[in-house]
Structure formats: structure tokens, C-alpha cells
Amino acid sequence: MNLNNRIKLSGMMFLEFFIWGSWFVTLGTFLGNNLNASGSQTAAVFSTQSWGAIIAPFIIGLIADRFFNAEKILGILHLVGAVLMYQMYNAQDITVFYPYVLSYMILFMPTLALVNSVSFNQMKDPEKEFSTIRVWGTIGWIVAGLMISYFFHWDSEDATKAGLLKNTFLMGGIASLLLGVFSFALPKTPPKVATGEKVKLTEILGLDALKLLKDKNFAIFFISSILICIPLAFYYQNAHPFLSNVGLDNPTGKMTIGQISEVLFLLLLPVFFTRFGFKKTILVGMLAWAVRYALFAYGNAGDLSYMLIIGIALHGVCYDFFFVSGQIYTNSKAGDQYKSSAQGLITLATYGIGMLIGFEVAGLITDTYKNVDGSIDWKMVWIIPAGIAAVVFLLFTLFFNDKDDKVKGQIV
């Protein structure tokens, strides 16, 4: 890959995840403070990510892969997204805000696959080259969080009360506009499917890979993947409101520790995976979720603030050791015949079904433990997902047997 394309693809990844990180991290706090959203209403807004993940394969498989260059679709989606983001910035009521965020996420989630397609199309050796491009996405997410906390100070206690978190949508909209225009200058990525060639809906949704569920171990992994997404949803939906509510300074900036941790543990994963195997690796990831939420439940912004920071820093273990190692395992079990379908199936199960259930449960629990004065019993809000993660950990320990599954670690 030449230097010019490398710079373009790195810039594309940076903006893609800068956009997402610029508003999604603080969304829960914004909804509660600016729009007075209840737990169930907040859950409905966060669930738009899941609906976007469910609908995304149709946009990619039925439109982008058949009729248009990926970079052009990417540009159009981000230009429309910029308009929707501006409408979210102006919304004064949750009922006005919801249709815009739903429309936005239906358009944004497919762009996650499109930026990968544009990148892979320029690579001769994706396994070696992709990580150096993808890391700029994580850097973009980190920069967005640091800007919110340490440059604009939109998440300070006074600024939050003044409603300044709505400016995150304006920042995201400007970045979306930039990426929309920039996308048309990206390397050409023509449709993958020839005109007239039949595309199976079952393949697009990953349903061809349902045959893999006949394997007991894969079935247990599949069910565990859905269940572990329930506690995952609690983090996305409640972490920022919790950290803000307990008085942790610069919560958005401090949450970027999770992304830094993600990069570090991603580098350690192949070593851990090769040495200890899939089962032990994924169990560490599951256990990390339970430990993280226990730290949140019993920590505070004062003398026990280190517990909150450690909980944030565990994000790398939570995400990489479960989700990335899960992708490796899925790739190994699927083989060449069902490789793409299997990854699609796991994505549908986790970010689609699992997270959809998780956001609903998180909203219900938050409403259940909301006090008369409007405060929230955060200890119970975190103990419950910690318990769920612990149960999934025990079930996986008892029923998954990897003695016959020899998975060689290679990140895909």
C-alpha cells in the first residue's frame, strides 16, 4: 500500500470513530439531564444501535455490494448523517430526538463495515496491515473524549447542568460532514458482487452458519455471547451517567482509559490466546465484566476513586478477551465455507439480539432502583450485571469443553 492511501485510510478511520466517540459516550448523561429521559426511554435510544446492527447487513449486502462503490455509499451516509446529527443537536424533547437517532444509527452502523471494505480492498496482506490502520479509529475515539473533557469541558458538573452536552452532536455532525466529503477522495472500492449474480438473504444475515450450532461447544459459545451482551449494555448505557452522578471529574476523558487499555490488551491477546487457549482466555474476559461492575458498585469518586479507574481500565480485557477471541474461535470453527456467514451470525447475535435485550434490561433496572428524589441506587444497578456476568462465567466453565477444539490464535 502506498503512503498516500495509507494516510487517507488512517484519516478515514480516525474520523469514523471520532464521530461515534464524540456523542455516544456521553449520550446517557445527555438524555437524563437535557431531555429528562426515563430509564426505559434511555434504553430505547441506546437500542437504536442494535436495530442499526440488525438492518446494516441489508444495506451492505443488498445495496453496497451490488450497485455502488463502497467509498461513495460511505460518503452519502455520512453526509445524511451530518444533517440528522444537527437535528439531534436541536431536539428539545425525547419524542423529537428518538426518530432522528434511530435514523442516524440505521445509517451509521453500515459505515463500520464500509470503512473495513475500503481498507481491505487496498491491502495485499490485511492480517499485517489492517491493525496499523484500524488503530487510528481508536485514537479518534480517544481524541473525541479528551476534547469533551479537557478542551471544551462540556461534561463538567456546571456545564452538564447548563445542557452543554448537546454540543457533542454538533461536533459529531461537523466531523460527519468532513468524512462525507472526504470519502469521495478515498481509493475506489467497486461492488463485490457482479450485476445479475444472486445474493442469498440467508448468507447476508449469516443464517447459513446456523449449521454450526449442531456443534455443542459452538452452541454454548453462541448462547454465552448473547447473554454476556446483557451486562455489556449496562456499561454503554449507564457508565457515563454513573461517573458523572458520583462526581468523578472529567468522566468522558477518563473513560478513554478504556480505549487505551483496549489497544494494549489487543497486543497481548495473541500471546495469551496461544499460551492458555480459547476457553481460559474467554473466561478471563467474562470474569473481568463481573469484577468491573463490582468495582463500580463499591467504588466512589473520593478515597475509592481508584476502583472506578480500574473498572474503566478493565475494558480492554472485557472486550478483547471475549469479543476478539470469540471472532478468532468463530473463524476457526467455520472454515472457509461459512467464514463470512459465521462472523455475520455472531455480530447479529451480539450487537443485534444480545445488546437489544441488554439495553432493555438495563433501562428496567435503572428505573426500578430510581429513588423518589430522582437519585439512583447505583450499587444495585451494577451488582445485577455483575451477577449476570458471573452466572455466564459459571455456565461456560461447566458446559464448554475445549479439549477437542484446538484453536490457533490469530486475530482476524
mmCIF file of C-alpha atoms in Angstrom:
data_model
loop_
_atom_site.group_PDB
_atom_site.id
_atom_site.type_symbol
_atom_site.label_atom_id
_atom_site.label_comp_id
_atom_site.label_asym_id
_atom_site.label_seq_id
_atom_site.Cartn_x
_atom_site.Cartn_y
_atom_site.Cartn_z
ATOM 1 C CA MET A 1 0.000 0.000 0.000
ATOM 2 C CA ASN A 2 1.416 3.385 -0.955
ATOM 3 C CA LEU A 3 1.830 6.185 1.592
ATOM 4 C CA ASN A 4 -0.938 8.338 0.091
ATOM 5 C CA ASN A 5 -3.560 5.604 0.518
ATOM 6 C CA ARG A 6 -2.268 4.768 3.981
ATOM 7 C CA ILE A 7 -2.757 8.385 5.080
ATOM 8 C CA LYS A 8 -6.245 8.512 3.532
ATOM 9 C CA LEU A 9 -7.358 5.265 5.162
ATOM 10 C CA SER A 10 -5.917 6.286 8.529
ATOM 11 C CA GLY A 11 -7.770 9.620 8.313
ATOM 12 C CA MET A 12 -10.971 7.783 7.374
ATOM 13 C CA MET A 13 -10.696 5.504 10.431
ATOM 14 C CA PHE A 14 -9.863 8.433 12.707
ATOM 15 C CA LEU A 15 -12.953 10.396 11.643
ATOM 16 C CA GLU A 16 -15.229 7.326 11.644
ATOM 17 C CA PHE A 17 -14.624 6.579 15.309
ATOM 18 C CA PHE A 18 -14.159 10.218 16.315
ATOM 19 C CA ILE A 19 -17.761 10.725 15.184
ATOM 20 C CA TRP A 20 -19.042 7.790 17.237
ATOM 21 C CA GLY A 21 -16.982 8.651 20.315
ATOM 22 C CA SER A 22 -17.954 12.325 20.153
ATOM 23 C CA TRP A 23 -21.546 11.706 21.257
ATOM 24 C CA PHE A 24 -22.190 8.059 22.143
ATOM 25 C CA VAL A 25 -20.131 8.012 25.360
ATOM 26 C CA THR A 26 -21.991 10.966 26.883
ATOM 27 C CA LEU A 27 -25.396 10.006 25.440
ATOM 28 C CA GLY A 28 -26.823 8.565 28.673
ATOM 29 C CA THR A 29 -25.933 11.682 30.664
ATOM 30 C CA PHE A 30 -27.312 13.942 27.918
ATOM 31 C CA LEU A 31 -30.620 12.070 27.817
ATOM 32 C CA GLY A 32 -31.093 12.267 31.584
ATOM 33 C CA ASN A 33 -30.036 15.901 32.026
ATOM 34 C CA ASN A 34 -31.130 17.591 28.792
ATOM 35 C CA LEU A 35 -34.211 15.575 27.814
ATOM 36 C CA ASN A 36 -35.277 14.204 31.238
ATOM 37 C CA ALA A 37 -35.453 10.703 29.790
ATOM 38 C CA SER A 38 -36.503 7.781 31.982
ATOM 39 C CA GLY A 39 -34.532 4.531 32.121
ATOM 40 C CA SER A 40 -36.844 2.859 29.607
ATOM 41 C CA GLN A 41 -36.650 5.841 27.243
ATOM 42 C CA THR A 42 -32.859 5.839 27.518
ATOM 43 C CA ALA A 43 -32.884 2.103 26.784
ATOM 44 C CA ALA A 44 -34.985 2.724 23.666
ATOM 45 C CA VAL A 45 -32.476 5.305 22.412
ATOM 46 C CA PHE A 46 -29.480 3.031 23.026
ATOM 47 C CA SER A 47 -31.338 0.156 21.366
ATOM 48 C CA THR A 48 -31.178 2.072 18.095
ATOM 49 C CA GLN A 49 -27.588 0.793 17.878
ATOM 50 C CA SER A 50 -28.920 -2.768 17.884
ATOM 51 C CA TRP A 51 -31.574 -2.010 15.274
ATOM 52 C CA GLY A 52 -28.857 -0.420 13.162
ATOM 53 C CA ALA A 53 -26.719 -3.553 13.528
ATOM 54 C CA ILE A 54 -29.660 -5.748 12.510
ATOM 55 C CA ILE A 55 -30.529 -3.629 9.453
ATOM 56 C CA ALA A 56 -26.904 -2.941 8.397
ATOM 57 C CA PRO A 57 -26.420 -6.269 6.538
ATOM 58 C CA PHE A 58 -29.322 -5.426 4.251
ATOM 59 C CA ILE A 59 -27.765 -2.080 3.284
ATOM 60 C CA ILE A 60 -24.333 -3.629 2.733
ATOM 61 C CA GLY A 61 -25.409 -6.934 1.194
ATOM 62 C CA LEU A 62 -28.337 -5.790 -0.931
ATOM 63 C CA ILE A 63 -27.141 -2.321 -1.984
ATOM 64 C CA ALA A 64 -23.462 -1.528 -1.407
ATOM 65 C CA ASP A 65 -22.070 -4.885 -2.508
ATOM 66 C CA ARG A 66 -24.181 -4.912 -5.691
ATOM 67 C CA PHE A 67 -24.611 -1.461 -7.159
ATOM 68 C CA PHE A 68 -22.282 1.238 -5.795
ATOM 69 C CA ASN A 69 -18.681 1.811 -4.828
ATOM 70 C CA ALA A 70 -18.213 1.421 -1.067
ATOM 71 C CA GLU A 71 -16.492 4.803 -0.684
ATOM 72 C CA LYS A 72 -19.413 6.594 -2.394
ATOM 73 C CA ILE A 73 -22.001 4.896 -0.181
ATOM 74 C CA LEU A 74 -19.830 5.809 2.818
ATOM 75 C CA GLY A 75 -19.796 9.462 1.740
ATOM 76 C CA ILE A 76 -23.552 9.661 1.177
ATOM 77 C CA LEU A 77 -24.371 8.000 4.503
ATOM 78 C CA HIS A 78 -22.132 10.399 6.430
ATOM 79 C CA LEU A 79 -23.480 13.474 4.640
ATOM 80 C CA VAL A 80 -27.047 12.478 5.520
ATOM 81 C CA GLY A 81 -25.785 11.585 8.994
ATOM 82 C CA ALA A 82 -24.448 15.114 9.459
ATOM 83 C CA VAL A 83 -27.938 16.518 8.822
ATOM 84 C CA LEU A 84 -29.507 14.057 11.267
ATOM 85 C CA MET A 85 -26.870 14.894 13.873
ATOM 86 C CA TYR A 86 -27.754 18.574 13.562
ATOM 87 C CA GLN A 87 -31.406 17.711 14.153
ATOM 88 C CA MET A 88 -30.391 15.741 17.268
ATOM 89 C CA TYR A 89 -28.480 18.815 18.446
ATOM 90 C CA ASN A 90 -31.644 20.930 18.101
ATOM 91 C CA ALA A 91 -34.070 18.410 19.660
ATOM 92 C CA GLN A 92 -35.661 19.601 22.901
ATOM 93 C CA ASP A 93 -37.772 16.545 23.684
ATOM 94 C CA ILE A 94 -37.123 12.789 23.737
ATOM 95 C CA THR A 95 -40.038 12.126 21.372
ATOM 96 C CA VAL A 96 -38.477 14.514 18.833
ATOM 97 C CA PHE A 97 -34.959 13.177 19.427
ATOM 98 C CA TYR A 98 -35.761 9.459 19.043
ATOM 99 C CA PRO A 99 -36.709 9.338 15.327
ATOM 100 C CA TYR A 100 -33.531 11.224 14.421
ATOM 101 C CA VAL A 101 -31.220 8.971 16.461
ATOM 102 C CA LEU A 102 -32.930 5.846 15.088
ATOM 103 C CA SER A 103 -32.491 7.085 11.515
ATOM 104 C CA TYR A 104 -28.903 8.031 12.255
ATOM 105 C CA MET A 105 -27.922 4.652 13.704
ATOM 106 C CA ILE A 106 -29.557 2.776 10.819
ATOM 107 C CA LEU A 107 -27.275 4.774 8.514
ATOM 108 C CA PHE A 108 -24.169 4.785 10.744
ATOM 109 C CA MET A 109 -23.868 1.087 11.617
ATOM 110 C CA PRO A 110 -23.336 0.043 7.966
ATOM 111 C CA THR A 111 -20.430 2.512 7.731
ATOM 112 C CA LEU A 112 -18.478 0.351 10.215
ATOM 113 C CA ALA A 113 -18.413 -2.416 7.612
ATOM 114 C CA LEU A 114 -17.828 0.010 4.740
ATOM 115 C CA VAL A 115 -14.638 1.509 6.220
ATOM 116 C CA ASN A 116 -13.319 -2.039 6.605
ATOM 117 C CA SER A 117 -14.206 -2.866 2.996
ATOM 118 C CA VAL A 118 -12.456 0.245 1.683
ATOM 119 C CA SER A 119 -9.395 -0.611 3.780
ATOM 120 C CA PHE A 120 -9.169 -4.300 2.884
ATOM 121 C CA ASN A 121 -9.537 -3.502 -0.808
ATOM 122 C CA GLN A 122 -6.186 -1.677 -0.718
ATOM 123 C CA MET A 123 -4.272 -4.295 1.256
ATOM 124 C CA LYS A 124 -2.136 -7.134 -0.009
ATOM 125 C CA ASP A 125 -1.714 -8.614 3.478
ATOM 126 C CA PRO A 126 -4.658 -7.491 5.669
ATOM 127 C CA GLU A 127 -3.565 -9.532 8.690
ATOM 128 C CA LYS A 128 -0.386 -7.458 8.933
ATOM 129 C CA GLU A 129 -1.599 -4.130 7.560
ATOM 130 C CA PHE A 130 -5.127 -3.690 8.947
ATOM 131 C CA SER A 131 -4.230 -3.211 12.612
ATOM 132 C CA THR A 132 -1.964 -0.234 11.788
ATOM 133 C CA ILE A 133 -4.920 1.409 10.009
ATOM 134 C CA ARG A 134 -7.638 0.383 12.485
ATOM 135 C CA VAL A 135 -5.704 1.732 15.476
ATOM 136 C CA TRP A 136 -6.358 5.261 14.169
ATOM 137 C CA GLY A 137 -10.053 4.638 14.814
ATOM 138 C CA THR A 138 -9.346 4.005 18.481
ATOM 139 C CA ILE A 139 -7.168 7.125 18.547
ATOM 140 C CA GLY A 140 -10.073 9.096 17.047
ATOM 141 C CA TRP A 141 -12.419 7.859 19.802
ATOM 142 C CA ILE A 142 -9.844 8.802 22.449
ATOM 143 C CA VAL A 143 -9.285 12.295 20.994
ATOM 144 C CA ALA A 144 -13.048 12.946 20.968
ATOM 145 C CA GLY A 145 -13.308 12.066 24.660
ATOM 146 C CA LEU A 146 -10.290 14.145 25.616
ATOM 147 C CA MET A 147 -11.657 17.154 23.725
ATOM 148 C CA ILE A 148 -15.017 16.924 25.501
ATOM 149 C CA SER A 149 -13.427 16.756 28.965
ATOM 150 C CA TYR A 150 -10.214 18.752 28.764
ATOM 151 C CA PHE A 151 -10.701 21.224 25.896
ATOM 152 C CA PHE A 152 -14.401 22.114 25.840
ATOM 153 C CA HIS A 153 -15.241 20.941 29.405
ATOM 154 C CA TRP A 154 -18.789 20.054 28.291
ATOM 155 C CA ASP A 155 -19.025 17.224 30.837
ATOM 156 C CA SER A 156 -18.126 19.289 33.931
ATOM 157 C CA GLU A 157 -20.827 19.495 36.585
ATOM 158 C CA ASP A 158 -21.757 23.098 35.770
ATOM 159 C CA ALA A 159 -21.656 22.567 32.001
ATOM 160 C CA THR A 160 -23.775 19.426 32.266
ATOM 161 C CA LYS A 161 -26.401 21.287 34.301
ATOM 162 C CA ALA A 162 -26.326 24.072 31.690
ATOM 163 C CA GLY A 163 -27.086 21.492 28.970
ATOM 164 C CA LEU A 164 -23.811 21.931 27.070
ATOM 165 C CA LEU A 165 -23.537 18.212 26.304
ATOM 166 C CA LYS A 166 -25.810 18.841 23.333
ATOM 167 C CA ASN A 167 -22.747 20.379 21.678
ATOM 168 C CA THR A 168 -21.335 16.876 21.278
ATOM 169 C CA PHE A 169 -23.850 16.320 18.485
ATOM 170 C CA LEU A 170 -22.699 19.493 16.760
ATOM 171 C CA MET A 171 -19.079 18.307 16.967
ATOM 172 C CA GLY A 172 -20.070 14.881 15.667
ATOM 173 C CA GLY A 173 -22.104 16.445 12.865
ATOM 174 C CA ILE A 174 -19.173 18.579 11.701
ATOM 175 C CA ALA A 175 -16.890 15.524 11.708
ATOM 176 C CA SER A 176 -19.544 13.559 9.802
ATOM 177 C CA LEU A 177 -19.732 16.311 7.200
ATOM 178 C CA LEU A 178 -15.945 16.255 6.824
ATOM 179 C CA LEU A 179 -15.843 12.471 6.419
ATOM 180 C CA GLY A 180 -18.765 12.587 3.996
ATOM 181 C CA VAL A 181 -16.888 14.945 1.691
ATOM 182 C CA PHE A 182 -13.523 13.224 2.265
ATOM 183 C CA SER A 183 -14.978 9.801 1.393
ATOM 184 C CA PHE A 184 -15.268 10.737 -2.278
ATOM 185 C CA ALA A 185 -11.474 11.145 -2.350
ATOM 186 C CA LEU A 186 -10.857 7.661 -0.901
ATOM 187 C CA PRO A 187 -9.466 4.826 -3.067
ATOM 188 C CA LYS A 188 -12.100 3.348 -5.365
ATOM 189 C CA THR A 189 -13.796 0.262 -3.977
ATOM 190 C CA PRO A 190 -16.124 -1.219 -6.624
ATOM 191 C CA PRO A 191 -19.039 -3.572 -5.859
ATOM 192 C CA LYS A 192 -18.020 -7.100 -4.853
ATOM 193 C CA VAL A 193 -20.989 -8.846 -6.436
ATOM 194 C CA ALA A 194 -21.348 -8.852 -10.205
ATOM 195 C CA THR A 195 -24.559 -7.411 -11.623
ATOM 196 C CA GLY A 196 -27.115 -10.171 -12.065
ATOM 197 C CA GLU A 197 -25.448 -12.502 -9.583
ATOM 198 C CA LYS A 198 -27.875 -13.836 -6.999
ATOM 199 C CA VAL A 199 -27.360 -12.850 -3.384
ATOM 200 C CA LYS A 200 -28.837 -15.131 -0.728
ATOM 201 C CA LEU A 201 -30.541 -13.385 2.168
ATOM 202 C CA THR A 202 -29.519 -16.250 4.467
ATOM 203 C CA GLU A 203 -25.875 -15.596 3.624
ATOM 204 C CA ILE A 204 -26.212 -11.830 4.196
ATOM 205 C CA LEU A 205 -27.657 -12.378 7.687
ATOM 206 C CA GLY A 206 -25.202 -15.162 8.472
ATOM 207 C CA LEU A 207 -28.024 -17.704 8.734
ATOM 208 C CA ASP A 208 -26.095 -20.197 6.593
ATOM 209 C CA ALA A 209 -23.815 -20.615 9.603
ATOM 210 C CA LEU A 210 -26.692 -21.861 11.796
ATOM 211 C CA LYS A 211 -25.471 -25.329 10.866
ATOM 212 C CA LEU A 212 -22.527 -24.719 13.178
ATOM 213 C CA LEU A 213 -24.922 -24.771 16.156
ATOM 214 C CA LYS A 214 -25.032 -28.551 15.803
ATOM 215 C CA ASP A 215 -21.617 -28.437 17.434
ATOM 216 C CA LYS A 216 -22.270 -28.404 21.204
ATOM 217 C CA ASN A 217 -19.295 -26.171 22.029
ATOM 218 C CA PHE A 218 -20.166 -23.612 19.373
ATOM 219 C CA ALA A 219 -23.803 -23.587 20.532
ATOM 220 C CA ILE A 220 -22.681 -22.881 24.115
ATOM 221 C CA PHE A 221 -20.377 -20.126 22.888
ATOM 222 C CA PHE A 222 -23.206 -18.655 20.779
ATOM 223 C CA ILE A 223 -25.648 -18.564 23.708
ATOM 224 C CA SER A 224 -22.955 -17.176 26.026
ATOM 225 C CA SER A 225 -22.215 -14.414 23.502
ATOM 226 C CA ILE A 226 -25.829 -13.283 23.621
ATOM 227 C CA LEU A 227 -26.010 -13.469 27.425
ATOM 228 C CA ILE A 228 -22.738 -11.595 28.074
ATOM 229 C CA CYS A 229 -24.042 -8.697 25.962
ATOM 230 C CA ILE A 230 -26.641 -8.029 28.651
ATOM 231 C CA PRO A 231 -24.037 -6.750 31.150
ATOM 232 C CA LEU A 232 -22.153 -5.092 28.273
ATOM 233 C CA ALA A 233 -25.223 -2.941 27.563
ATOM 234 C CA PHE A 234 -25.160 -1.673 31.166
ATOM 235 C CA TYR A 235 -21.720 -0.168 30.557
ATOM 236 C CA TYR A 236 -22.665 1.657 27.365
ATOM 237 C CA GLN A 237 -25.934 2.931 28.801
ATOM 238 C CA ASN A 238 -25.028 3.720 32.407
ATOM 239 C CA ALA A 239 -21.275 4.211 32.813
ATOM 240 C CA HIS A 240 -21.101 7.909 31.898
ATOM 241 C CA PRO A 241 -24.253 8.942 33.845
ATOM 242 C CA PHE A 242 -22.913 6.970 36.835
ATOM 243 C CA LEU A 243 -19.443 8.520 36.767
ATOM 244 C CA SER A 244 -20.945 11.985 36.334
ATOM 245 C CA ASN A 245 -23.503 11.421 39.082
ATOM 246 C CA VAL A 246 -20.973 10.286 41.680
ATOM 247 C CA GLY A 247 -18.838 13.340 40.954
ATOM 248 C CA LEU A 248 -15.822 11.935 39.090
ATOM 249 C CA ASP A 249 -14.021 14.842 37.391
ATOM 250 C CA ASN A 250 -13.726 14.779 33.569
ATOM 251 C CA PRO A 251 -15.603 11.466 33.207
ATOM 252 C CA THR A 252 -15.515 11.436 29.396
ATOM 253 C CA GLY A 253 -11.762 11.931 29.315
ATOM 254 C CA LYS A 254 -11.202 9.291 31.986
ATOM 255 C CA MET A 255 -13.343 6.804 30.057
ATOM 256 C CA THR A 256 -10.800 6.972 27.222
ATOM 257 C CA ILE A 257 -8.571 4.908 29.534
ATOM 258 C CA GLY A 258 -10.789 2.028 28.395
ATOM 259 C CA GLN A 259 -9.806 2.549 24.744
ATOM 260 C CA ILE A 260 -6.114 2.853 25.639
ATOM 261 C CA SER A 261 -6.480 -0.403 27.563
ATOM 262 C CA GLU A 262 -8.193 -1.954 24.539
ATOM 263 C CA VAL A 263 -5.152 -1.248 22.368
ATOM 264 C CA LEU A 264 -2.715 -2.655 24.928
ATOM 265 C CA PHE A 265 -4.639 -5.871 25.584
ATOM 266 C CA LEU A 266 -5.202 -6.385 21.864
ATOM 267 C CA LEU A 267 -1.425 -6.617 21.542
ATOM 268 C CA LEU A 268 -1.270 -9.093 24.451
ATOM 269 C CA LEU A 269 -4.170 -11.235 23.228
ATOM 270 C CA PRO A 270 -2.258 -13.413 20.709
ATOM 271 C CA VAL A 271 0.298 -14.347 23.385
ATOM 272 C CA PHE A 272 -2.382 -15.119 25.967
ATOM 273 C CA PHE A 273 -4.521 -16.970 23.420
ATOM 274 C CA THR A 274 -1.662 -19.164 22.212
ATOM 275 C CA ARG A 275 -0.419 -19.972 25.710
ATOM 276 C CA PHE A 276 -3.690 -20.589 27.553
ATOM 277 C CA GLY A 277 -6.162 -21.472 24.788
ATOM 278 C CA PHE A 278 -9.609 -20.200 23.912
ATOM 279 C CA LYS A 279 -11.597 -21.332 26.962
ATOM 280 C CA LYS A 280 -9.315 -19.762 29.576
ATOM 281 C CA THR A 281 -8.981 -16.583 27.526
ATOM 282 C CA ILE A 282 -12.703 -16.065 27.133
ATOM 283 C CA LEU A 283 -13.318 -16.941 30.791
ATOM 284 C CA VAL A 284 -10.912 -14.177 31.819
ATOM 285 C CA GLY A 285 -12.955 -11.795 29.658
ATOM 286 C CA MET A 286 -16.223 -12.903 31.294
ATOM 287 C CA LEU A 287 -14.777 -12.655 34.792
ATOM 288 C CA ALA A 288 -13.485 -9.167 34.017
ATOM 289 C CA TRP A 289 -17.078 -7.983 33.440
ATOM 290 C CA ALA A 290 -18.126 -9.208 36.891
ATOM 291 C CA VAL A 291 -15.064 -7.666 38.566
ATOM 292 C CA ARG A 292 -15.511 -4.354 36.739
ATOM 293 C CA TYR A 293 -19.099 -3.933 37.877
ATOM 294 C CA ALA A 294 -18.261 -4.949 41.442
ATOM 295 C CA LEU A 295 -15.638 -2.186 41.440
ATOM 296 C CA PHE A 296 -18.253 0.275 40.161
ATOM 297 C CA ALA A 297 -20.728 -0.862 42.833
ATOM 298 C CA TYR A 298 -18.381 -0.326 45.760
ATOM 299 C CA GLY A 299 -16.127 2.475 44.490
ATOM 300 C CA ASN A 300 -16.642 6.227 44.795
ATOM 301 C CA ALA A 301 -15.212 9.492 43.476
ATOM 302 C CA GLY A 302 -13.327 10.129 46.726
ATOM 303 C CA ASP A 303 -10.942 7.803 48.545
ATOM 304 C CA LEU A 304 -12.067 4.811 46.450
ATOM 305 C CA SER A 305 -11.842 6.540 43.057
ATOM 306 C CA TYR A 306 -9.058 4.125 42.095
ATOM 307 C CA MET A 307 -11.711 1.390 41.980
ATOM 308 C CA LEU A 308 -13.625 3.329 39.334
ATOM 309 C CA ILE A 309 -10.451 3.897 37.291
ATOM 310 C CA ILE A 310 -9.519 0.205 37.462
ATOM 311 C CA GLY A 311 -13.070 -0.653 36.389
ATOM 312 C CA ILE A 312 -12.714 1.599 33.343
ATOM 313 C CA ALA A 313 -9.236 0.208 32.563
ATOM 314 C CA LEU A 314 -10.624 -3.355 32.533
ATOM 315 C CA HIS A 315 -12.441 -2.510 29.294
ATOM 316 C CA GLY A 316 -9.534 -3.896 27.275
ATOM 317 C CA VAL A 317 -9.773 -7.283 28.988
ATOM 318 C CA CYS A 318 -13.587 -7.288 28.876
ATOM 319 C CA TYR A 319 -13.780 -6.506 25.173
ATOM 320 C CA ASP A 320 -10.670 -8.062 23.650
ATOM 321 C CA PHE A 321 -10.577 -11.288 25.656
ATOM 322 C CA PHE A 322 -14.221 -12.047 24.943
ATOM 323 C CA PHE A 323 -15.224 -10.468 21.642
ATOM 324 C CA VAL A 324 -11.975 -10.583 19.696
ATOM 325 C CA SER A 325 -11.079 -14.079 20.900
ATOM 326 C CA GLY A 326 -14.664 -15.034 20.042
ATOM 327 C CA GLN A 327 -14.107 -13.849 16.477
ATOM 328 C CA ILE A 328 -10.977 -15.990 16.289
ATOM 329 C CA TYR A 329 -12.854 -19.029 17.611
ATOM 330 C CA THR A 330 -15.742 -18.466 15.205
ATOM 331 C CA ASN A 331 -13.342 -18.173 12.280
ATOM 332 C CA SER A 332 -11.648 -21.415 13.322
ATOM 333 C CA LYS A 333 -14.890 -23.375 13.660
ATOM 334 C CA ALA A 334 -16.490 -22.042 10.491
ATOM 335 C CA GLY A 335 -13.769 -22.849 7.994
ATOM 336 C CA ASP A 336 -13.720 -21.358 4.503
ATOM 337 C CA GLN A 337 -17.284 -22.379 3.638
ATOM 338 C CA TYR A 338 -19.041 -20.426 6.387
ATOM 339 C CA LYS A 339 -16.367 -17.906 7.398
ATOM 340 C CA SER A 340 -18.255 -14.751 6.387
ATOM 341 C CA SER A 341 -21.661 -16.106 7.367
ATOM 342 C CA ALA A 342 -20.420 -17.165 10.806
ATOM 343 C CA GLN A 343 -18.982 -13.735 11.577
ATOM 344 C CA GLY A 344 -22.253 -12.175 10.420
ATOM 345 C CA LEU A 345 -24.210 -14.537 12.654
ATOM 346 C CA ILE A 346 -22.141 -13.678 15.735
ATOM 347 C CA THR A 347 -22.463 -9.943 15.005
ATOM 348 C CA LEU A 348 -26.229 -10.311 14.665
ATOM 349 C CA ALA A 349 -26.370 -12.302 17.907
ATOM 350 C CA THR A 350 -24.244 -9.876 19.949
ATOM 351 C CA TYR A 351 -24.717 -6.320 18.713
ATOM 352 C CA GLY A 352 -28.208 -7.161 17.471
ATOM 353 C CA ILE A 353 -30.118 -9.564 19.730
ATOM 354 C CA GLY A 354 -27.877 -9.553 22.814
ATOM 355 C CA MET A 355 -27.479 -5.795 23.076
ATOM 356 C CA LEU A 356 -31.164 -5.229 22.313
ATOM 357 C CA ILE A 357 -32.098 -7.399 25.296
ATOM 358 C CA GLY A 358 -29.321 -5.836 27.374
ATOM 359 C CA PHE A 359 -30.401 -2.238 26.832
ATOM 360 C CA GLU A 360 -33.987 -3.123 27.731
ATOM 361 C CA VAL A 361 -32.880 -4.873 30.929
ATOM 362 C CA ALA A 362 -30.523 -2.000 31.838
ATOM 363 C CA GLY A 363 -33.338 0.537 31.415
ATOM 364 C CA LEU A 364 -35.722 -1.564 33.520
ATOM 365 C CA ILE A 365 -33.164 -1.989 36.321
ATOM 366 C CA THR A 366 -32.320 1.732 36.314
ATOM 367 C CA ASP A 367 -35.997 2.681 36.626
ATOM 368 C CA THR A 368 -36.525 0.061 39.340
ATOM 369 C CA TYR A 369 -33.752 1.487 41.504
ATOM 370 C CA LYS A 370 -34.562 5.158 40.979
ATOM 371 C CA ASN A 371 -35.389 6.823 44.275
ATOM 372 C CA VAL A 372 -38.269 9.238 44.928
ATOM 373 C CA ASP A 373 -35.906 12.227 44.797
ATOM 374 C CA GLY A 374 -34.699 11.187 41.343
ATOM 375 C CA SER A 375 -31.365 9.771 42.516
ATOM 376 C CA ILE A 376 -30.348 6.251 41.522
ATOM 377 C CA ASP A 377 -29.160 3.382 43.702
ATOM 378 C CA TRP A 378 -26.063 2.795 41.584
ATOM 379 C CA LYS A 379 -24.810 -0.002 43.805
ATOM 380 C CA MET A 380 -27.749 -2.222 42.817
ATOM 381 C CA VAL A 381 -27.587 -1.090 39.186
ATOM 382 C CA TRP A 382 -24.025 -2.502 38.991
ATOM 383 C CA ILE A 383 -24.421 -5.543 41.281
ATOM 384 C CA ILE A 384 -27.082 -7.042 38.998
ATOM 385 C CA PRO A 385 -24.994 -7.091 35.761
ATOM 386 C CA ALA A 386 -22.010 -8.295 37.827
ATOM 387 C CA GLY A 387 -24.178 -11.221 38.912
ATOM 388 C CA ILE A 388 -25.302 -11.907 35.339
ATOM 389 C CA ALA A 389 -21.682 -11.960 34.129
ATOM 390 C CA ALA A 390 -20.755 -14.313 36.992
ATOM 391 C CA VAL A 391 -23.579 -16.706 36.051
ATOM 392 C CA VAL A 392 -22.497 -16.737 32.384
ATOM 393 C CA PHE A 393 -18.930 -17.385 33.584
ATOM 394 C CA LEU A 394 -20.067 -20.418 35.600
ATOM 395 C CA LEU A 395 -22.242 -21.810 32.790
ATOM 396 C CA PHE A 396 -19.409 -21.513 30.280
ATOM 397 C CA THR A 397 -16.951 -23.110 32.727
ATOM 398 C CA LEU A 398 -19.230 -26.110 33.294
ATOM 399 C CA PHE A 399 -20.542 -26.797 29.808
ATOM 400 C CA PHE A 400 -17.846 -25.702 27.346
ATOM 401 C CA ASN A 401 -15.212 -28.363 26.714
ATOM 402 C CA ASP A 402 -12.305 -27.276 24.539
ATOM 403 C CA LYS A 403 -10.267 -30.474 24.761
ATOM 404 C CA ASP A 404 -11.239 -31.327 21.199
ATOM 405 C CA ASP A 405 -11.148 -27.705 19.973
ATOM 406 C CA LYS A 406 -7.622 -26.765 19.058
ATOM 407 C CA VAL A 407 -7.781 -23.114 18.025
ATOM 408 C CA LYS A 408 -4.586 -21.462 16.969
ATOM 409 C CA GLY A 409 -4.559 -17.799 17.857
ATOM 410 C CA GLN A 410 -4.544 -15.362 15.003
ATOM 411 C CA ILE A 411 -6.534 -12.140 15.046
ATOM 412 C CA VAL A 412 -8.893 -11.861 12.107
#
